[in-house]
XYZ file of C-alpha atoms in Angstrom:
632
model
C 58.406 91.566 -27.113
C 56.718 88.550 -25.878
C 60.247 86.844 -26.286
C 61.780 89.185 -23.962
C 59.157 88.968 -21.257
C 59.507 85.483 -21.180
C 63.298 85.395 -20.949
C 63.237 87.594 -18.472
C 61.112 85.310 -16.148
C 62.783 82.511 -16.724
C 66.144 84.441 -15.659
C 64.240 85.914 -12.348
C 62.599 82.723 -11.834
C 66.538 81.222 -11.741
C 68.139 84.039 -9.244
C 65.347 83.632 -6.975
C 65.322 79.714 -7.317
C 69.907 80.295 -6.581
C 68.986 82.926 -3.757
C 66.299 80.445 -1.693
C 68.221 77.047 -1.947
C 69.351 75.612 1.923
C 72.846 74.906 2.805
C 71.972 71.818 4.187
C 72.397 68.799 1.756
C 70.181 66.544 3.572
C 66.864 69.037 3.135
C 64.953 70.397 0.037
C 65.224 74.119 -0.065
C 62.601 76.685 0.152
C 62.653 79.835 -1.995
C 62.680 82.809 0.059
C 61.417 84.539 -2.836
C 57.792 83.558 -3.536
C 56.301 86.333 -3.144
C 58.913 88.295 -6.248
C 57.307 85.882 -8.255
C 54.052 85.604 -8.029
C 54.159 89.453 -8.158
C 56.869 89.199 -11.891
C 54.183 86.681 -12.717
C 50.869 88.672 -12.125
C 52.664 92.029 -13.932
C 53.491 90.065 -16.922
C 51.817 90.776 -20.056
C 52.187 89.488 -23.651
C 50.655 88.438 -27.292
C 50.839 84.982 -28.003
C 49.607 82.588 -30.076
C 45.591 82.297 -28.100
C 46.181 86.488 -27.773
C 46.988 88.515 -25.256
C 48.082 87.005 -21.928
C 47.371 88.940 -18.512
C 46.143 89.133 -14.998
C 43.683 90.716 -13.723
C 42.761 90.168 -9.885
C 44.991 87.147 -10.438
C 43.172 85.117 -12.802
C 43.854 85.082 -16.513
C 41.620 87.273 -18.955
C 40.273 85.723 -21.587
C 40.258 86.933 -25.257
C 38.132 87.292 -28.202
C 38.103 83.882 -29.856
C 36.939 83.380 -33.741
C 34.729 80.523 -34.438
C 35.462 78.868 -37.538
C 33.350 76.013 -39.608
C 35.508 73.701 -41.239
C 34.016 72.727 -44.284
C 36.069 69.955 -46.327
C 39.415 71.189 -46.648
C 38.241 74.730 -45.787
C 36.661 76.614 -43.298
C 34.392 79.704 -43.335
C 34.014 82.106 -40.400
C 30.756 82.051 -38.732
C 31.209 84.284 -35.605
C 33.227 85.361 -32.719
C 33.143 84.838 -28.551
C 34.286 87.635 -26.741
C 34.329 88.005 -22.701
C 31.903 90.776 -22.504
C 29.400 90.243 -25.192
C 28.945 86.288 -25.839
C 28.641 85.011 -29.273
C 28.281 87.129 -32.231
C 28.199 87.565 -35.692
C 30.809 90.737 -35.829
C 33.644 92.340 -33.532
C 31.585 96.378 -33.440
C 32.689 98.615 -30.862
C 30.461 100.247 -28.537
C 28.407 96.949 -28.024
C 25.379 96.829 -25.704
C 24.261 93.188 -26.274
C 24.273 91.208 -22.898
C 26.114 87.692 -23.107
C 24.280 84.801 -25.333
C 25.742 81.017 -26.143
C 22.908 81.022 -28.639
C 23.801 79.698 -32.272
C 21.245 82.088 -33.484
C 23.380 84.841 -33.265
C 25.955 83.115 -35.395
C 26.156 82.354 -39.307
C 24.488 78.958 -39.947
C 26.449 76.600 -39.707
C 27.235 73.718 -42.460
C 27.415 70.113 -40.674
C 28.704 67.198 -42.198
C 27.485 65.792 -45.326
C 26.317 69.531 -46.652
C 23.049 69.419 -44.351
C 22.230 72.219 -42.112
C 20.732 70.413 -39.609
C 21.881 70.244 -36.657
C 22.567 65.779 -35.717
C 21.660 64.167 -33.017
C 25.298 62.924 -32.246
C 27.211 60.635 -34.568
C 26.520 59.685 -37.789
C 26.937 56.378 -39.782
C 29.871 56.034 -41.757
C 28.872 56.350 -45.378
C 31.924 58.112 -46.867
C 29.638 61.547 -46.753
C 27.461 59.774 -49.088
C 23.391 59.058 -48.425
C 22.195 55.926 -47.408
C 20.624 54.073 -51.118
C 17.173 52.310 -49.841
C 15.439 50.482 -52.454
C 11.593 50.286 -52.708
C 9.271 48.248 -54.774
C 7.137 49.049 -57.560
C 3.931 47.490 -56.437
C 1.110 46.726 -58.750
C -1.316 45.060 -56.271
C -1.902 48.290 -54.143
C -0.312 51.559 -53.299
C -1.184 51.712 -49.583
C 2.076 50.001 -48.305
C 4.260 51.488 -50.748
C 3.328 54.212 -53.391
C 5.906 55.872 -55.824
C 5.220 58.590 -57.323
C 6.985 60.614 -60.259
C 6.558 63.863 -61.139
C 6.283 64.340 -65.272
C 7.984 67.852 -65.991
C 10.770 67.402 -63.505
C 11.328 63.851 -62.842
C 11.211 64.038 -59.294
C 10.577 61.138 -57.577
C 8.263 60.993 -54.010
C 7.932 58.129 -51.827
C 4.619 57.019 -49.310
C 3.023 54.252 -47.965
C 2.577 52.299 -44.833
C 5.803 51.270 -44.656
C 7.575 54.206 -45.763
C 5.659 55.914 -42.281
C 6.661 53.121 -40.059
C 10.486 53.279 -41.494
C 10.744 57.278 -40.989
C 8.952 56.415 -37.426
C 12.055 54.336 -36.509
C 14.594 56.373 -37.621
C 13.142 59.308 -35.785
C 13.990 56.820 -32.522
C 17.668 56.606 -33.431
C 19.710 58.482 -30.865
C 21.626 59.360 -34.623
C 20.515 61.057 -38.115
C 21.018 58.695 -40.669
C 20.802 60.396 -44.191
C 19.020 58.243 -46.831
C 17.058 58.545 -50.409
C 14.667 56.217 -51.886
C 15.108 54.424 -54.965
C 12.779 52.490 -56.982
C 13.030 49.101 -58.095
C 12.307 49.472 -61.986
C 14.206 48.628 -65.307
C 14.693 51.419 -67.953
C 10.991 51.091 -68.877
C 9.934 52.368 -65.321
C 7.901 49.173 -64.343
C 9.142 46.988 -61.732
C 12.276 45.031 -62.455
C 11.469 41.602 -60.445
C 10.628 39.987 -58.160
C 10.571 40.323 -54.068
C 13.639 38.023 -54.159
C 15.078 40.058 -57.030
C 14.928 43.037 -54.972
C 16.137 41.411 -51.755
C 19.527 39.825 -54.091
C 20.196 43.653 -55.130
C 23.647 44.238 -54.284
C 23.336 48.479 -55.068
C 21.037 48.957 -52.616
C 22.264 49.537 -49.120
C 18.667 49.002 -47.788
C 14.997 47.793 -49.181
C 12.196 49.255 -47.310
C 8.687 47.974 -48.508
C 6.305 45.114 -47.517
C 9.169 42.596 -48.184
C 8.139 39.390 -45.796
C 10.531 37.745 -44.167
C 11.875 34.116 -44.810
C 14.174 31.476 -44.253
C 15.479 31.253 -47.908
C 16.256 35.196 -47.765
C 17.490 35.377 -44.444
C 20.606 33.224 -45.270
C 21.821 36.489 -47.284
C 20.585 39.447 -45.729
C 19.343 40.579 -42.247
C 15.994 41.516 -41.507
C 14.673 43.679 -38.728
C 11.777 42.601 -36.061
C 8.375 42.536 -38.165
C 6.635 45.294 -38.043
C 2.787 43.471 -39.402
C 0.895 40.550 -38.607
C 2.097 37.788 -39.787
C 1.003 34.360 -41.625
C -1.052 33.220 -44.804
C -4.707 33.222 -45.038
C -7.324 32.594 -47.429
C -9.803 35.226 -48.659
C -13.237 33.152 -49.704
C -16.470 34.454 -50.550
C -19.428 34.496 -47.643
C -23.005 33.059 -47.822
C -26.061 32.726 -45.406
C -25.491 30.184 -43.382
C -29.473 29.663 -42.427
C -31.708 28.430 -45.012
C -35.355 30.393 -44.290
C -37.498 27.530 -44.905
C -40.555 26.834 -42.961
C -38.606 24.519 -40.061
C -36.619 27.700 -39.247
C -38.343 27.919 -35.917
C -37.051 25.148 -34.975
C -33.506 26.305 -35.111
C -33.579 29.113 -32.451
C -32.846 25.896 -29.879
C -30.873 23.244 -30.463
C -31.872 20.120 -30.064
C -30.537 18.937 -26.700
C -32.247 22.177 -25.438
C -35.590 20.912 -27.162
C -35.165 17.718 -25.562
C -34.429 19.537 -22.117
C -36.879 22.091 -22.308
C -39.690 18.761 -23.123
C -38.636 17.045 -19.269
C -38.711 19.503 -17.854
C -42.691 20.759 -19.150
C -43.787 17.328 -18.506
C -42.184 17.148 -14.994
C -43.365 20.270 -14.039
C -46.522 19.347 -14.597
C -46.559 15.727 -12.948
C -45.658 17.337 -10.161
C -48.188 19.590 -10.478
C -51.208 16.807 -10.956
C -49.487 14.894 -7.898
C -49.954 18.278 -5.818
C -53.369 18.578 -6.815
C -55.370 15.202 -7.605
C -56.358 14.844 -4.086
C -57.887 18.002 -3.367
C -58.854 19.905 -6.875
C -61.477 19.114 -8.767
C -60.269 19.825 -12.048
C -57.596 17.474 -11.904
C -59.682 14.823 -11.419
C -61.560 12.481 -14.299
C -60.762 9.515 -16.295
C -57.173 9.208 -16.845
C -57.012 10.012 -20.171
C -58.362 13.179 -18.877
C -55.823 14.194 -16.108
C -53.208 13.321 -18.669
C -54.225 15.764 -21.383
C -54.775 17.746 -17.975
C -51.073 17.509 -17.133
C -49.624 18.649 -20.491
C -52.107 21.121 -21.037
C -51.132 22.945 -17.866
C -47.389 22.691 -18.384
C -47.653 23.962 -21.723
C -50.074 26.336 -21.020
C -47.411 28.350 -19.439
C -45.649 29.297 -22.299
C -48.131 31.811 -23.084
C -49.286 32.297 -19.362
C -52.551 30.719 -20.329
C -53.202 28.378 -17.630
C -56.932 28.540 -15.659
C -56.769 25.932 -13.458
C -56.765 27.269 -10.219
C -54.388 25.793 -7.097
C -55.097 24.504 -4.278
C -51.952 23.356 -2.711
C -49.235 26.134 -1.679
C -46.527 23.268 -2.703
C -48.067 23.792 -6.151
C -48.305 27.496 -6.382
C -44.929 27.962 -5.170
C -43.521 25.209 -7.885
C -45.469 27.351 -10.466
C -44.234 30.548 -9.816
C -40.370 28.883 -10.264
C -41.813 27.141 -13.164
C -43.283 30.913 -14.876
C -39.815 32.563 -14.328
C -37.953 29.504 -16.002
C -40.640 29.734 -18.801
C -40.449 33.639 -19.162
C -36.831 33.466 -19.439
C -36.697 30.551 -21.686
C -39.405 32.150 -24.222
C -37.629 35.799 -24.485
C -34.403 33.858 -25.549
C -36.232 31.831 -28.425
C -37.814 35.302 -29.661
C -34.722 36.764 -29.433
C -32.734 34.363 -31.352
C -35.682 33.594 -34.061
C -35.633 37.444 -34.499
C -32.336 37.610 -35.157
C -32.242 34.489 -37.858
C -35.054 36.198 -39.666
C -33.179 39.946 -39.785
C -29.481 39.373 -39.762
C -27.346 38.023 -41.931
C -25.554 35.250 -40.608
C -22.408 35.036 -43.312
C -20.246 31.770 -43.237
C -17.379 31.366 -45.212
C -17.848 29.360 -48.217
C -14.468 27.330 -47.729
C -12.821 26.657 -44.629
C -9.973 24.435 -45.311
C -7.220 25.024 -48.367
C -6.866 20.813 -48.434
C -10.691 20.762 -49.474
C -9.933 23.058 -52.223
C -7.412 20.309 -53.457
C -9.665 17.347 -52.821
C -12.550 18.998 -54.950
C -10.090 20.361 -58.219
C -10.694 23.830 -57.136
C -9.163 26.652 -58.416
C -7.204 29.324 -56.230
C -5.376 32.559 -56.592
C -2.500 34.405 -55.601
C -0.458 37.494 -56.325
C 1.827 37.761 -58.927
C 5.572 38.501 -58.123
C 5.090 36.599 -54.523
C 6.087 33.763 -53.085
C 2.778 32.273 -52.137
C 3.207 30.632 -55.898
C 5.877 28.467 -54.268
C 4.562 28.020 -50.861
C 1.331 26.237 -52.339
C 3.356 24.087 -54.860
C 5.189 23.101 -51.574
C 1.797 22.128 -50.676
C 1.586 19.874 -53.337
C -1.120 21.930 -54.948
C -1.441 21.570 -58.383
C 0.114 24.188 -60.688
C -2.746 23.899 -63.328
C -5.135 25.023 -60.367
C -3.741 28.161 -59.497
C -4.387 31.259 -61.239
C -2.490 34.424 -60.587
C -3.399 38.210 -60.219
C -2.006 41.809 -59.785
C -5.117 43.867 -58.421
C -7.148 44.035 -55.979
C -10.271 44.536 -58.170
C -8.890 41.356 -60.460
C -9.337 39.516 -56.846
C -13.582 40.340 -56.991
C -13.795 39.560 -60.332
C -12.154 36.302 -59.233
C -14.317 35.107 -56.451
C -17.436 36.333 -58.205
C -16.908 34.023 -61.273
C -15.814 30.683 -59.053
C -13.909 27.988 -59.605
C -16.342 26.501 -62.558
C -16.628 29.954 -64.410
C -13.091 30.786 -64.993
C -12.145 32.120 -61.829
C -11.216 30.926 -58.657
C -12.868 29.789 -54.796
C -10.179 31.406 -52.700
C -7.298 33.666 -52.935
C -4.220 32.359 -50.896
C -2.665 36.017 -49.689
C -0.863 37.356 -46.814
C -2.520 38.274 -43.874
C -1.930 42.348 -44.336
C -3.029 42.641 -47.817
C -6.297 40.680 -47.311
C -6.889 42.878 -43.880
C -6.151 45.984 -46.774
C -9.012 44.287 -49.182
C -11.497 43.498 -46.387
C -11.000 47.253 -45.347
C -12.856 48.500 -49.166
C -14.787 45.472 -49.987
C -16.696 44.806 -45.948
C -19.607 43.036 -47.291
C -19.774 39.134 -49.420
C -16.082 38.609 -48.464
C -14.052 36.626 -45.478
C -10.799 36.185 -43.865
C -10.117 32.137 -43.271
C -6.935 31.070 -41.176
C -3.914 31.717 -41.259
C -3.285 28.517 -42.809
C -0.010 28.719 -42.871
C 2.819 30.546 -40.847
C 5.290 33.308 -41.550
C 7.602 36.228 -39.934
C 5.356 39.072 -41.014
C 7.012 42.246 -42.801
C 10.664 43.713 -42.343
C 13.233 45.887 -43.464
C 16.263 44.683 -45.029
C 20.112 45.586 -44.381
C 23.552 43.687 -45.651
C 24.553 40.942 -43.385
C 26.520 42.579 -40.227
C 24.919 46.299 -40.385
C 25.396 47.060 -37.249
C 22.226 49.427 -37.868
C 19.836 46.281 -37.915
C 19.439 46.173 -34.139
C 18.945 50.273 -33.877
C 15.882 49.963 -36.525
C 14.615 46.982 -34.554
C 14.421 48.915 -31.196
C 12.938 51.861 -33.001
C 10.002 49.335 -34.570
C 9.322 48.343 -31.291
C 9.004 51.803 -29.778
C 6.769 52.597 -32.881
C 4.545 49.186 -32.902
C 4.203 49.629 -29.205
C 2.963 53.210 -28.876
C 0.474 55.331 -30.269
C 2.258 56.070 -33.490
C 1.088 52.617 -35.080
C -2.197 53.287 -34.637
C -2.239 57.082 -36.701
C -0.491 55.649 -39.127
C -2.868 52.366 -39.462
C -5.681 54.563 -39.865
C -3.967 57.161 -42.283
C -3.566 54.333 -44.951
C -6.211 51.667 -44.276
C -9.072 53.805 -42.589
C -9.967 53.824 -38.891
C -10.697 50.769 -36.846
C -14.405 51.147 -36.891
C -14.070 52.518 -40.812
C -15.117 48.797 -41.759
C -17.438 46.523 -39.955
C -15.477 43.596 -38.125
C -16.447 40.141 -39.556
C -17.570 38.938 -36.058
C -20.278 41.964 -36.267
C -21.851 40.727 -39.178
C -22.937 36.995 -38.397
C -25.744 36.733 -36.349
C -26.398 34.872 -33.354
C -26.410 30.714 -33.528
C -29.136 28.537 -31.776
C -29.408 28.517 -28.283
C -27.363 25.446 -26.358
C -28.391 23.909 -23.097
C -25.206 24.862 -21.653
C -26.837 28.522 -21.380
C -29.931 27.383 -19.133
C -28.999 24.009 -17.341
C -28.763 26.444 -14.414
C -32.672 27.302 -14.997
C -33.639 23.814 -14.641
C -31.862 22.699 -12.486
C -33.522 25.424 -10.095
C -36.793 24.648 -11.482
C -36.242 20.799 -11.149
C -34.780 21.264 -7.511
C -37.853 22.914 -6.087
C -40.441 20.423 -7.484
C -38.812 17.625 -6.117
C -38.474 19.443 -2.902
C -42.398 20.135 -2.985
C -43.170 16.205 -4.348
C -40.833 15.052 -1.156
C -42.324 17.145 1.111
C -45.902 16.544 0.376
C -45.723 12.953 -0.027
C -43.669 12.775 3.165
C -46.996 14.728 4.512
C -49.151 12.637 3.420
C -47.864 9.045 3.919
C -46.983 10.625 7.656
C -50.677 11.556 8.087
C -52.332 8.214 6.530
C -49.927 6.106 7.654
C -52.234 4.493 10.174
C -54.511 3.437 7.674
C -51.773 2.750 4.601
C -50.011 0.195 6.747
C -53.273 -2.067 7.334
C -53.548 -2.150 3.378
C -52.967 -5.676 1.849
C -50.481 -6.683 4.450
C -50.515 -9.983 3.473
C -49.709 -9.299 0.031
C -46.198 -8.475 -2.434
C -44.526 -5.497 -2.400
C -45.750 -4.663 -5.320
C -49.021 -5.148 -4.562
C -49.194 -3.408 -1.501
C -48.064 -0.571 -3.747
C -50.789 -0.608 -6.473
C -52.997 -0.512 -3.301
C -51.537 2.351 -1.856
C -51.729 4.577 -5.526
C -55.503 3.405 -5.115
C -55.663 5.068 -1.341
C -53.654 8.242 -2.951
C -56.540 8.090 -6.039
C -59.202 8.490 -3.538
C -60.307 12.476 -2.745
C -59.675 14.455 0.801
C -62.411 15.040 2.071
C -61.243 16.353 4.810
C -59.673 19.328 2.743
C -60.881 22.830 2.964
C -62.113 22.602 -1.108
C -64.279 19.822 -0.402
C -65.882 21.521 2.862
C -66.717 24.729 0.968
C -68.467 22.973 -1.369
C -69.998 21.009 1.360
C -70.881 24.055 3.421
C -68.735 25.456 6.158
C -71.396 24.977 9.062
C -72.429 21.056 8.911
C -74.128 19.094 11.322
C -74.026 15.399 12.237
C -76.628 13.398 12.588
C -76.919 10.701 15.387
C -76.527 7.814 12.616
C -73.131 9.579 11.670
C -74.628 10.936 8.697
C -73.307 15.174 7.773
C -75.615 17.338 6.573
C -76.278 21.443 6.375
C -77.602 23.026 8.936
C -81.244 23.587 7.725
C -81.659 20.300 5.860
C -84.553 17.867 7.074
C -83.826 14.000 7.695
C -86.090 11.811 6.301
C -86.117 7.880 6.367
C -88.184 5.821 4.063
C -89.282 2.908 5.120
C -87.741 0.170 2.993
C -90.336 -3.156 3.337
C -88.600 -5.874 0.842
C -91.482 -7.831 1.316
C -93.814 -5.591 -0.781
C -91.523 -3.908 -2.317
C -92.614 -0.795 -1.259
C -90.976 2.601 0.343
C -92.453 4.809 2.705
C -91.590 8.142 4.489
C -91.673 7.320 8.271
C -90.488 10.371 8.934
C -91.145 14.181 8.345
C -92.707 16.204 11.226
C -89.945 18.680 10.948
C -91.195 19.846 7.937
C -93.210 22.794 8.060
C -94.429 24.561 4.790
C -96.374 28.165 4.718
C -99.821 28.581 5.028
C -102.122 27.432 2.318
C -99.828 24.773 1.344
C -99.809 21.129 3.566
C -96.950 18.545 3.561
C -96.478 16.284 1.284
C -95.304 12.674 1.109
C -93.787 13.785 -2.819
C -90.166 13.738 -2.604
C -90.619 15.585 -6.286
C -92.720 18.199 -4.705
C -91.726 20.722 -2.282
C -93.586 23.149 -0.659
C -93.519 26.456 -2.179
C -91.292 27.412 -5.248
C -89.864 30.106 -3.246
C -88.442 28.463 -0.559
C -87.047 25.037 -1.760
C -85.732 22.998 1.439
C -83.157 20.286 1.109
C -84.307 16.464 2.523
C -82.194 14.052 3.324
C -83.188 10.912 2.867
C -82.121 7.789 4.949
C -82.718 4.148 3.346
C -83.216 2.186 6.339
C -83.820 -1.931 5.691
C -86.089 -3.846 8.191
């Protein structure tokens, strides 16, 4: 039937095409007949091969289309398409369901490599077959990589830190790469080799583990970026680095600081003395008095204990500076002697691996690593070294030392002592890295062109926020542990830290020293320059510290004391107001004194003057005589 239709368009199609050609040679004819057969076109209808062909409103009606999964060299039906009712399951009349694209509504569907989930676009050629990654049997520790088998049914599960990280990456790949995990063990199930071993396997299509990378394995497989810190470090016992003896107060400063802090108390106070000597008593007095004077004061400060009382606002104001440098100096010194005598300051034991060799040491290192080789390339000697497989065999180690049949360091990678610090925070340290390496990666046959996918996918995993959960799922949080750097205490106290103290407090008692002996040489100048001019420099200058020696009378201390409302006398002579002149007569010639002189004195009734200086005239009211020795 469908045979027939189409011969007889074809033979329309030809009249139609014979009936519309032009006479003229020289133009291309147009059929006259269109219309006919668009019209024998539009009325057609037939079963072919796709179903049944028709128009409807002039465009082609779709039919109900089966969808087949080809599985193999088979295929199974999992659903149909039809133009009214979307996908489904089964072709049942008097269907209400609306149109759906869903595969929901169809049978599930089996993908390539008999997995029924759904990929993420291609997949890696592996001749259907899963991708064989082999993982080491570790003895050390079971954080990075822990195998586990079950007993009844001989199952075998996979975890660890670097399993995580690996499944991170793949779940990057814009592709699903099936895969499996299998150990690295010999018939007896314990591990079959070494790291190189593993790395050399030729049935393993990939080895996912803490496998470090090196030069020496690089020249047969390829590696992906590192995914862990890398280098070699020692892990060395801790002790207190501060012996608490009875000098330990001296080591809260060190000792350009002591020297500092000593200037600058006996400055201070010279500049203090020179403020003061002229016009305060108390810093006056032989001079091995106003020394012990200046150091007492200076030093009296550190416990605010000073008495003396200034005179000079030069002085006060060099004092105050002085008391803030002093309070700020003293709080650090407590601070830091507090912190000697309550925490633990921890030093490392060893700090260079070259010592170790110079004293015959003994050191460690894990077994089935190459750290064995990397110290004989140090030209360590063999008979030194002593190997291990757990982390609690690594204690024991360091506990014994090198002169009790165990060791003063364990040489390790950087990783698995971070992993032992993480259990065993206290008595222990980190040292170096003392030597240099590539850190952890995973290994693929030279040429996989799935090296550089993994690589991008480590990145997006190292650089995110995935790292970190997985960090702290195998080796605690970051605050699980306290950091070494917490757990040694503060040093002594450097004059770097307080230069900018003294230099304040330095500044503003030289500007008070310049400014008052500017002052004073500026008002005694008159009489200074008159001083021993005929003499040396230097002379002139022992006169003039002479002058300075001498007291000011004319400063407000010394009139207090003197009384504030004095009176002269004609002779030039001061005295109170209320005080009596009196002049004894001095006669060399006999020898003898007299008073020549005391009508102003006037005592109470019942009681005369008297020539008895001793004697006044009434207990109760004592007057004050001055007494002028005039020679004839």
């Amino acid at each position: 039937m469908a045979a027939e239709n189409v011969k007889g368009i074809n033979s329309s199609f030809l009249k139609l095409a014979n009936t519309g050609n032009s006479t003229g040679s020289d133009r291309l004819g147009v059929s006259i007949a269109g219309p006919l057969l668009v019209k024998l076109i539009s009325e057609s209808r037939f079963r072919g091969i796709s179903g049944e062909f028709l128009f409807a409103g002039a465009q082609l009606q779709s039919s109900t289309f089966q969808i087949i999964n080809v599985v193999g060299k088979g295929g199974r039906e999992i659903g149909f398409w039809t133009p009214q009712h979307g996908i489904i399951k089964q072709l049942k009349k008097n269907r209400t369901k609306e149109y759906s694209a869903l595969m929901a509504d169809m049978n599930p569907v089996i993908w390539p490599g008999e997995s029924t989930v759904v990929p993420k676009g291609w997949e890696m050629p592996l001749s259907g077959k899963k991708l064989r990654i082999g993982v080491p049997l570790l003895d050390e520790t079971d954080e990075f990589v822990k195998v586990e088998r079950n007993p009844i049914t001989n199952a075998i599960t996979v975890s660890g830190f670097c399993i995580d990280v690996f499944e991170a990456a793949l779940q990057t790949l814009p592709y699903a790469l099936p895969h499996e995990y299998i150990p690295f063990e010999n018939e007896k199930g314990l591990c079959a080799g070494t790291y190189d071993d593993l790395v050399d396997q030729q049935k393993y299509d990939s080895v996912v583990g803490d496998v470090t990378i090196r030069e020496n394995r690089s020249r047969y497989v390829d590696f992906t970026l590192p995914y862990t810190e890398s280098g070699i470090a020692m892990l060395v016992p801790v002790n207190d680095s501060i012996n608490k003896n009875a000098w330990i107060f001296l080591k809260p400063l060190t000792f350009d600081l002591w020297l500092g802090s000593l200037a600058a108390f006996f400055y201070t106070g010279f500049v203090v003395w020179v403020l003061e000597h002229r016009i305060n008593m108390e810093f006056r007095g032989p001079v091995s008095q106003q020394l012990g004077t200046i150091y007492y004061f200076s030093f009296s400060t550190l416990v605010f204990a000073h008495r003396e009382k200034l005179e000079n606002l030069l002085s006060r104001i060099v004092v105050i500076i002085w008391v803030f440098v002093v309070l700020i100096l003293t709080s650090s010194y407590t601070a830091s002697l507090t912190s000697m005598l309550t925490v633990q300051q921890l030093q490392p034991t060893v700090t260079d691996l070259h010592e170790l060799q110079n004293n015959g040491e003994y050191v460690g290192y894990p077994i089935n690593s190459f750290v064995k080789g990397l110290l004989m390339q140090l030209n360590f000697d063999e008979r030194r070294m002593r190997g291990y497989s757990y982390t609690d065999e690594y204690v024991e180690a360091l506990k014994k030392g090198s002169h009790s049949g165990g060791v003063a360091a364990i040489v390790h990678e950087i990783p698995y002592i971070k992993q032992f610090l993480s259990k065993y925070c206290k008595g222990y340290m980190m040292v170096g890295p003392i030597y240099k390496t590539a850190g952890f990666g995973f290994v693929f046959p030279k040429g996989s062109p799935v090296v550089s996918d993994i690589s991008r996918g480590i990145l997006n995993v190292t650089e995110g926020d995935s790292m970190i959960q997985i960090e702290k799922k195998w080796f605690g949080g970051r605050d699980s542990c306290v950091k070494q750097g917490d757990i040694v205490g503060s040093g002594s106290l450097g004059f770097n830290s307080f230069w900018g103290l003294f230099l304040l407090s330095g500044a503003v008692s030289t500007c008070a020293l310049v400014i008052f002996l500017a002052s004073f040489v500026c008002k005694n100048w008159h009489e200074m320059r008159d001083i021993d001019r005929d003499k040396s420099i230097s002379q002139r200058l022992i006169s003039w510290v002479r002058y300075y020696n001498k007291k000011d009378y004319s400063a407000n201390t010394f009139r207090k004391e003197n009384g504030e409302d004095s009176e002269q006398d004609n002779d030039g002579t001061r005295r109170k107001s209320g005080e009596i002149p009196v002049t004894l007569d001095d006669d060399p010639s006999n020898g003898r004194r007299s008073i020549s002189k005391l009508s102003d004195v006037s005592c109470p009734p019942g009681e005369s003057s008297s020539a008895e200086l001793a004697s006044p005239c009434s207990e109760a009211g004592r007057i004050s005589i001055i007494v002028t020795n005039r020679r004839h």
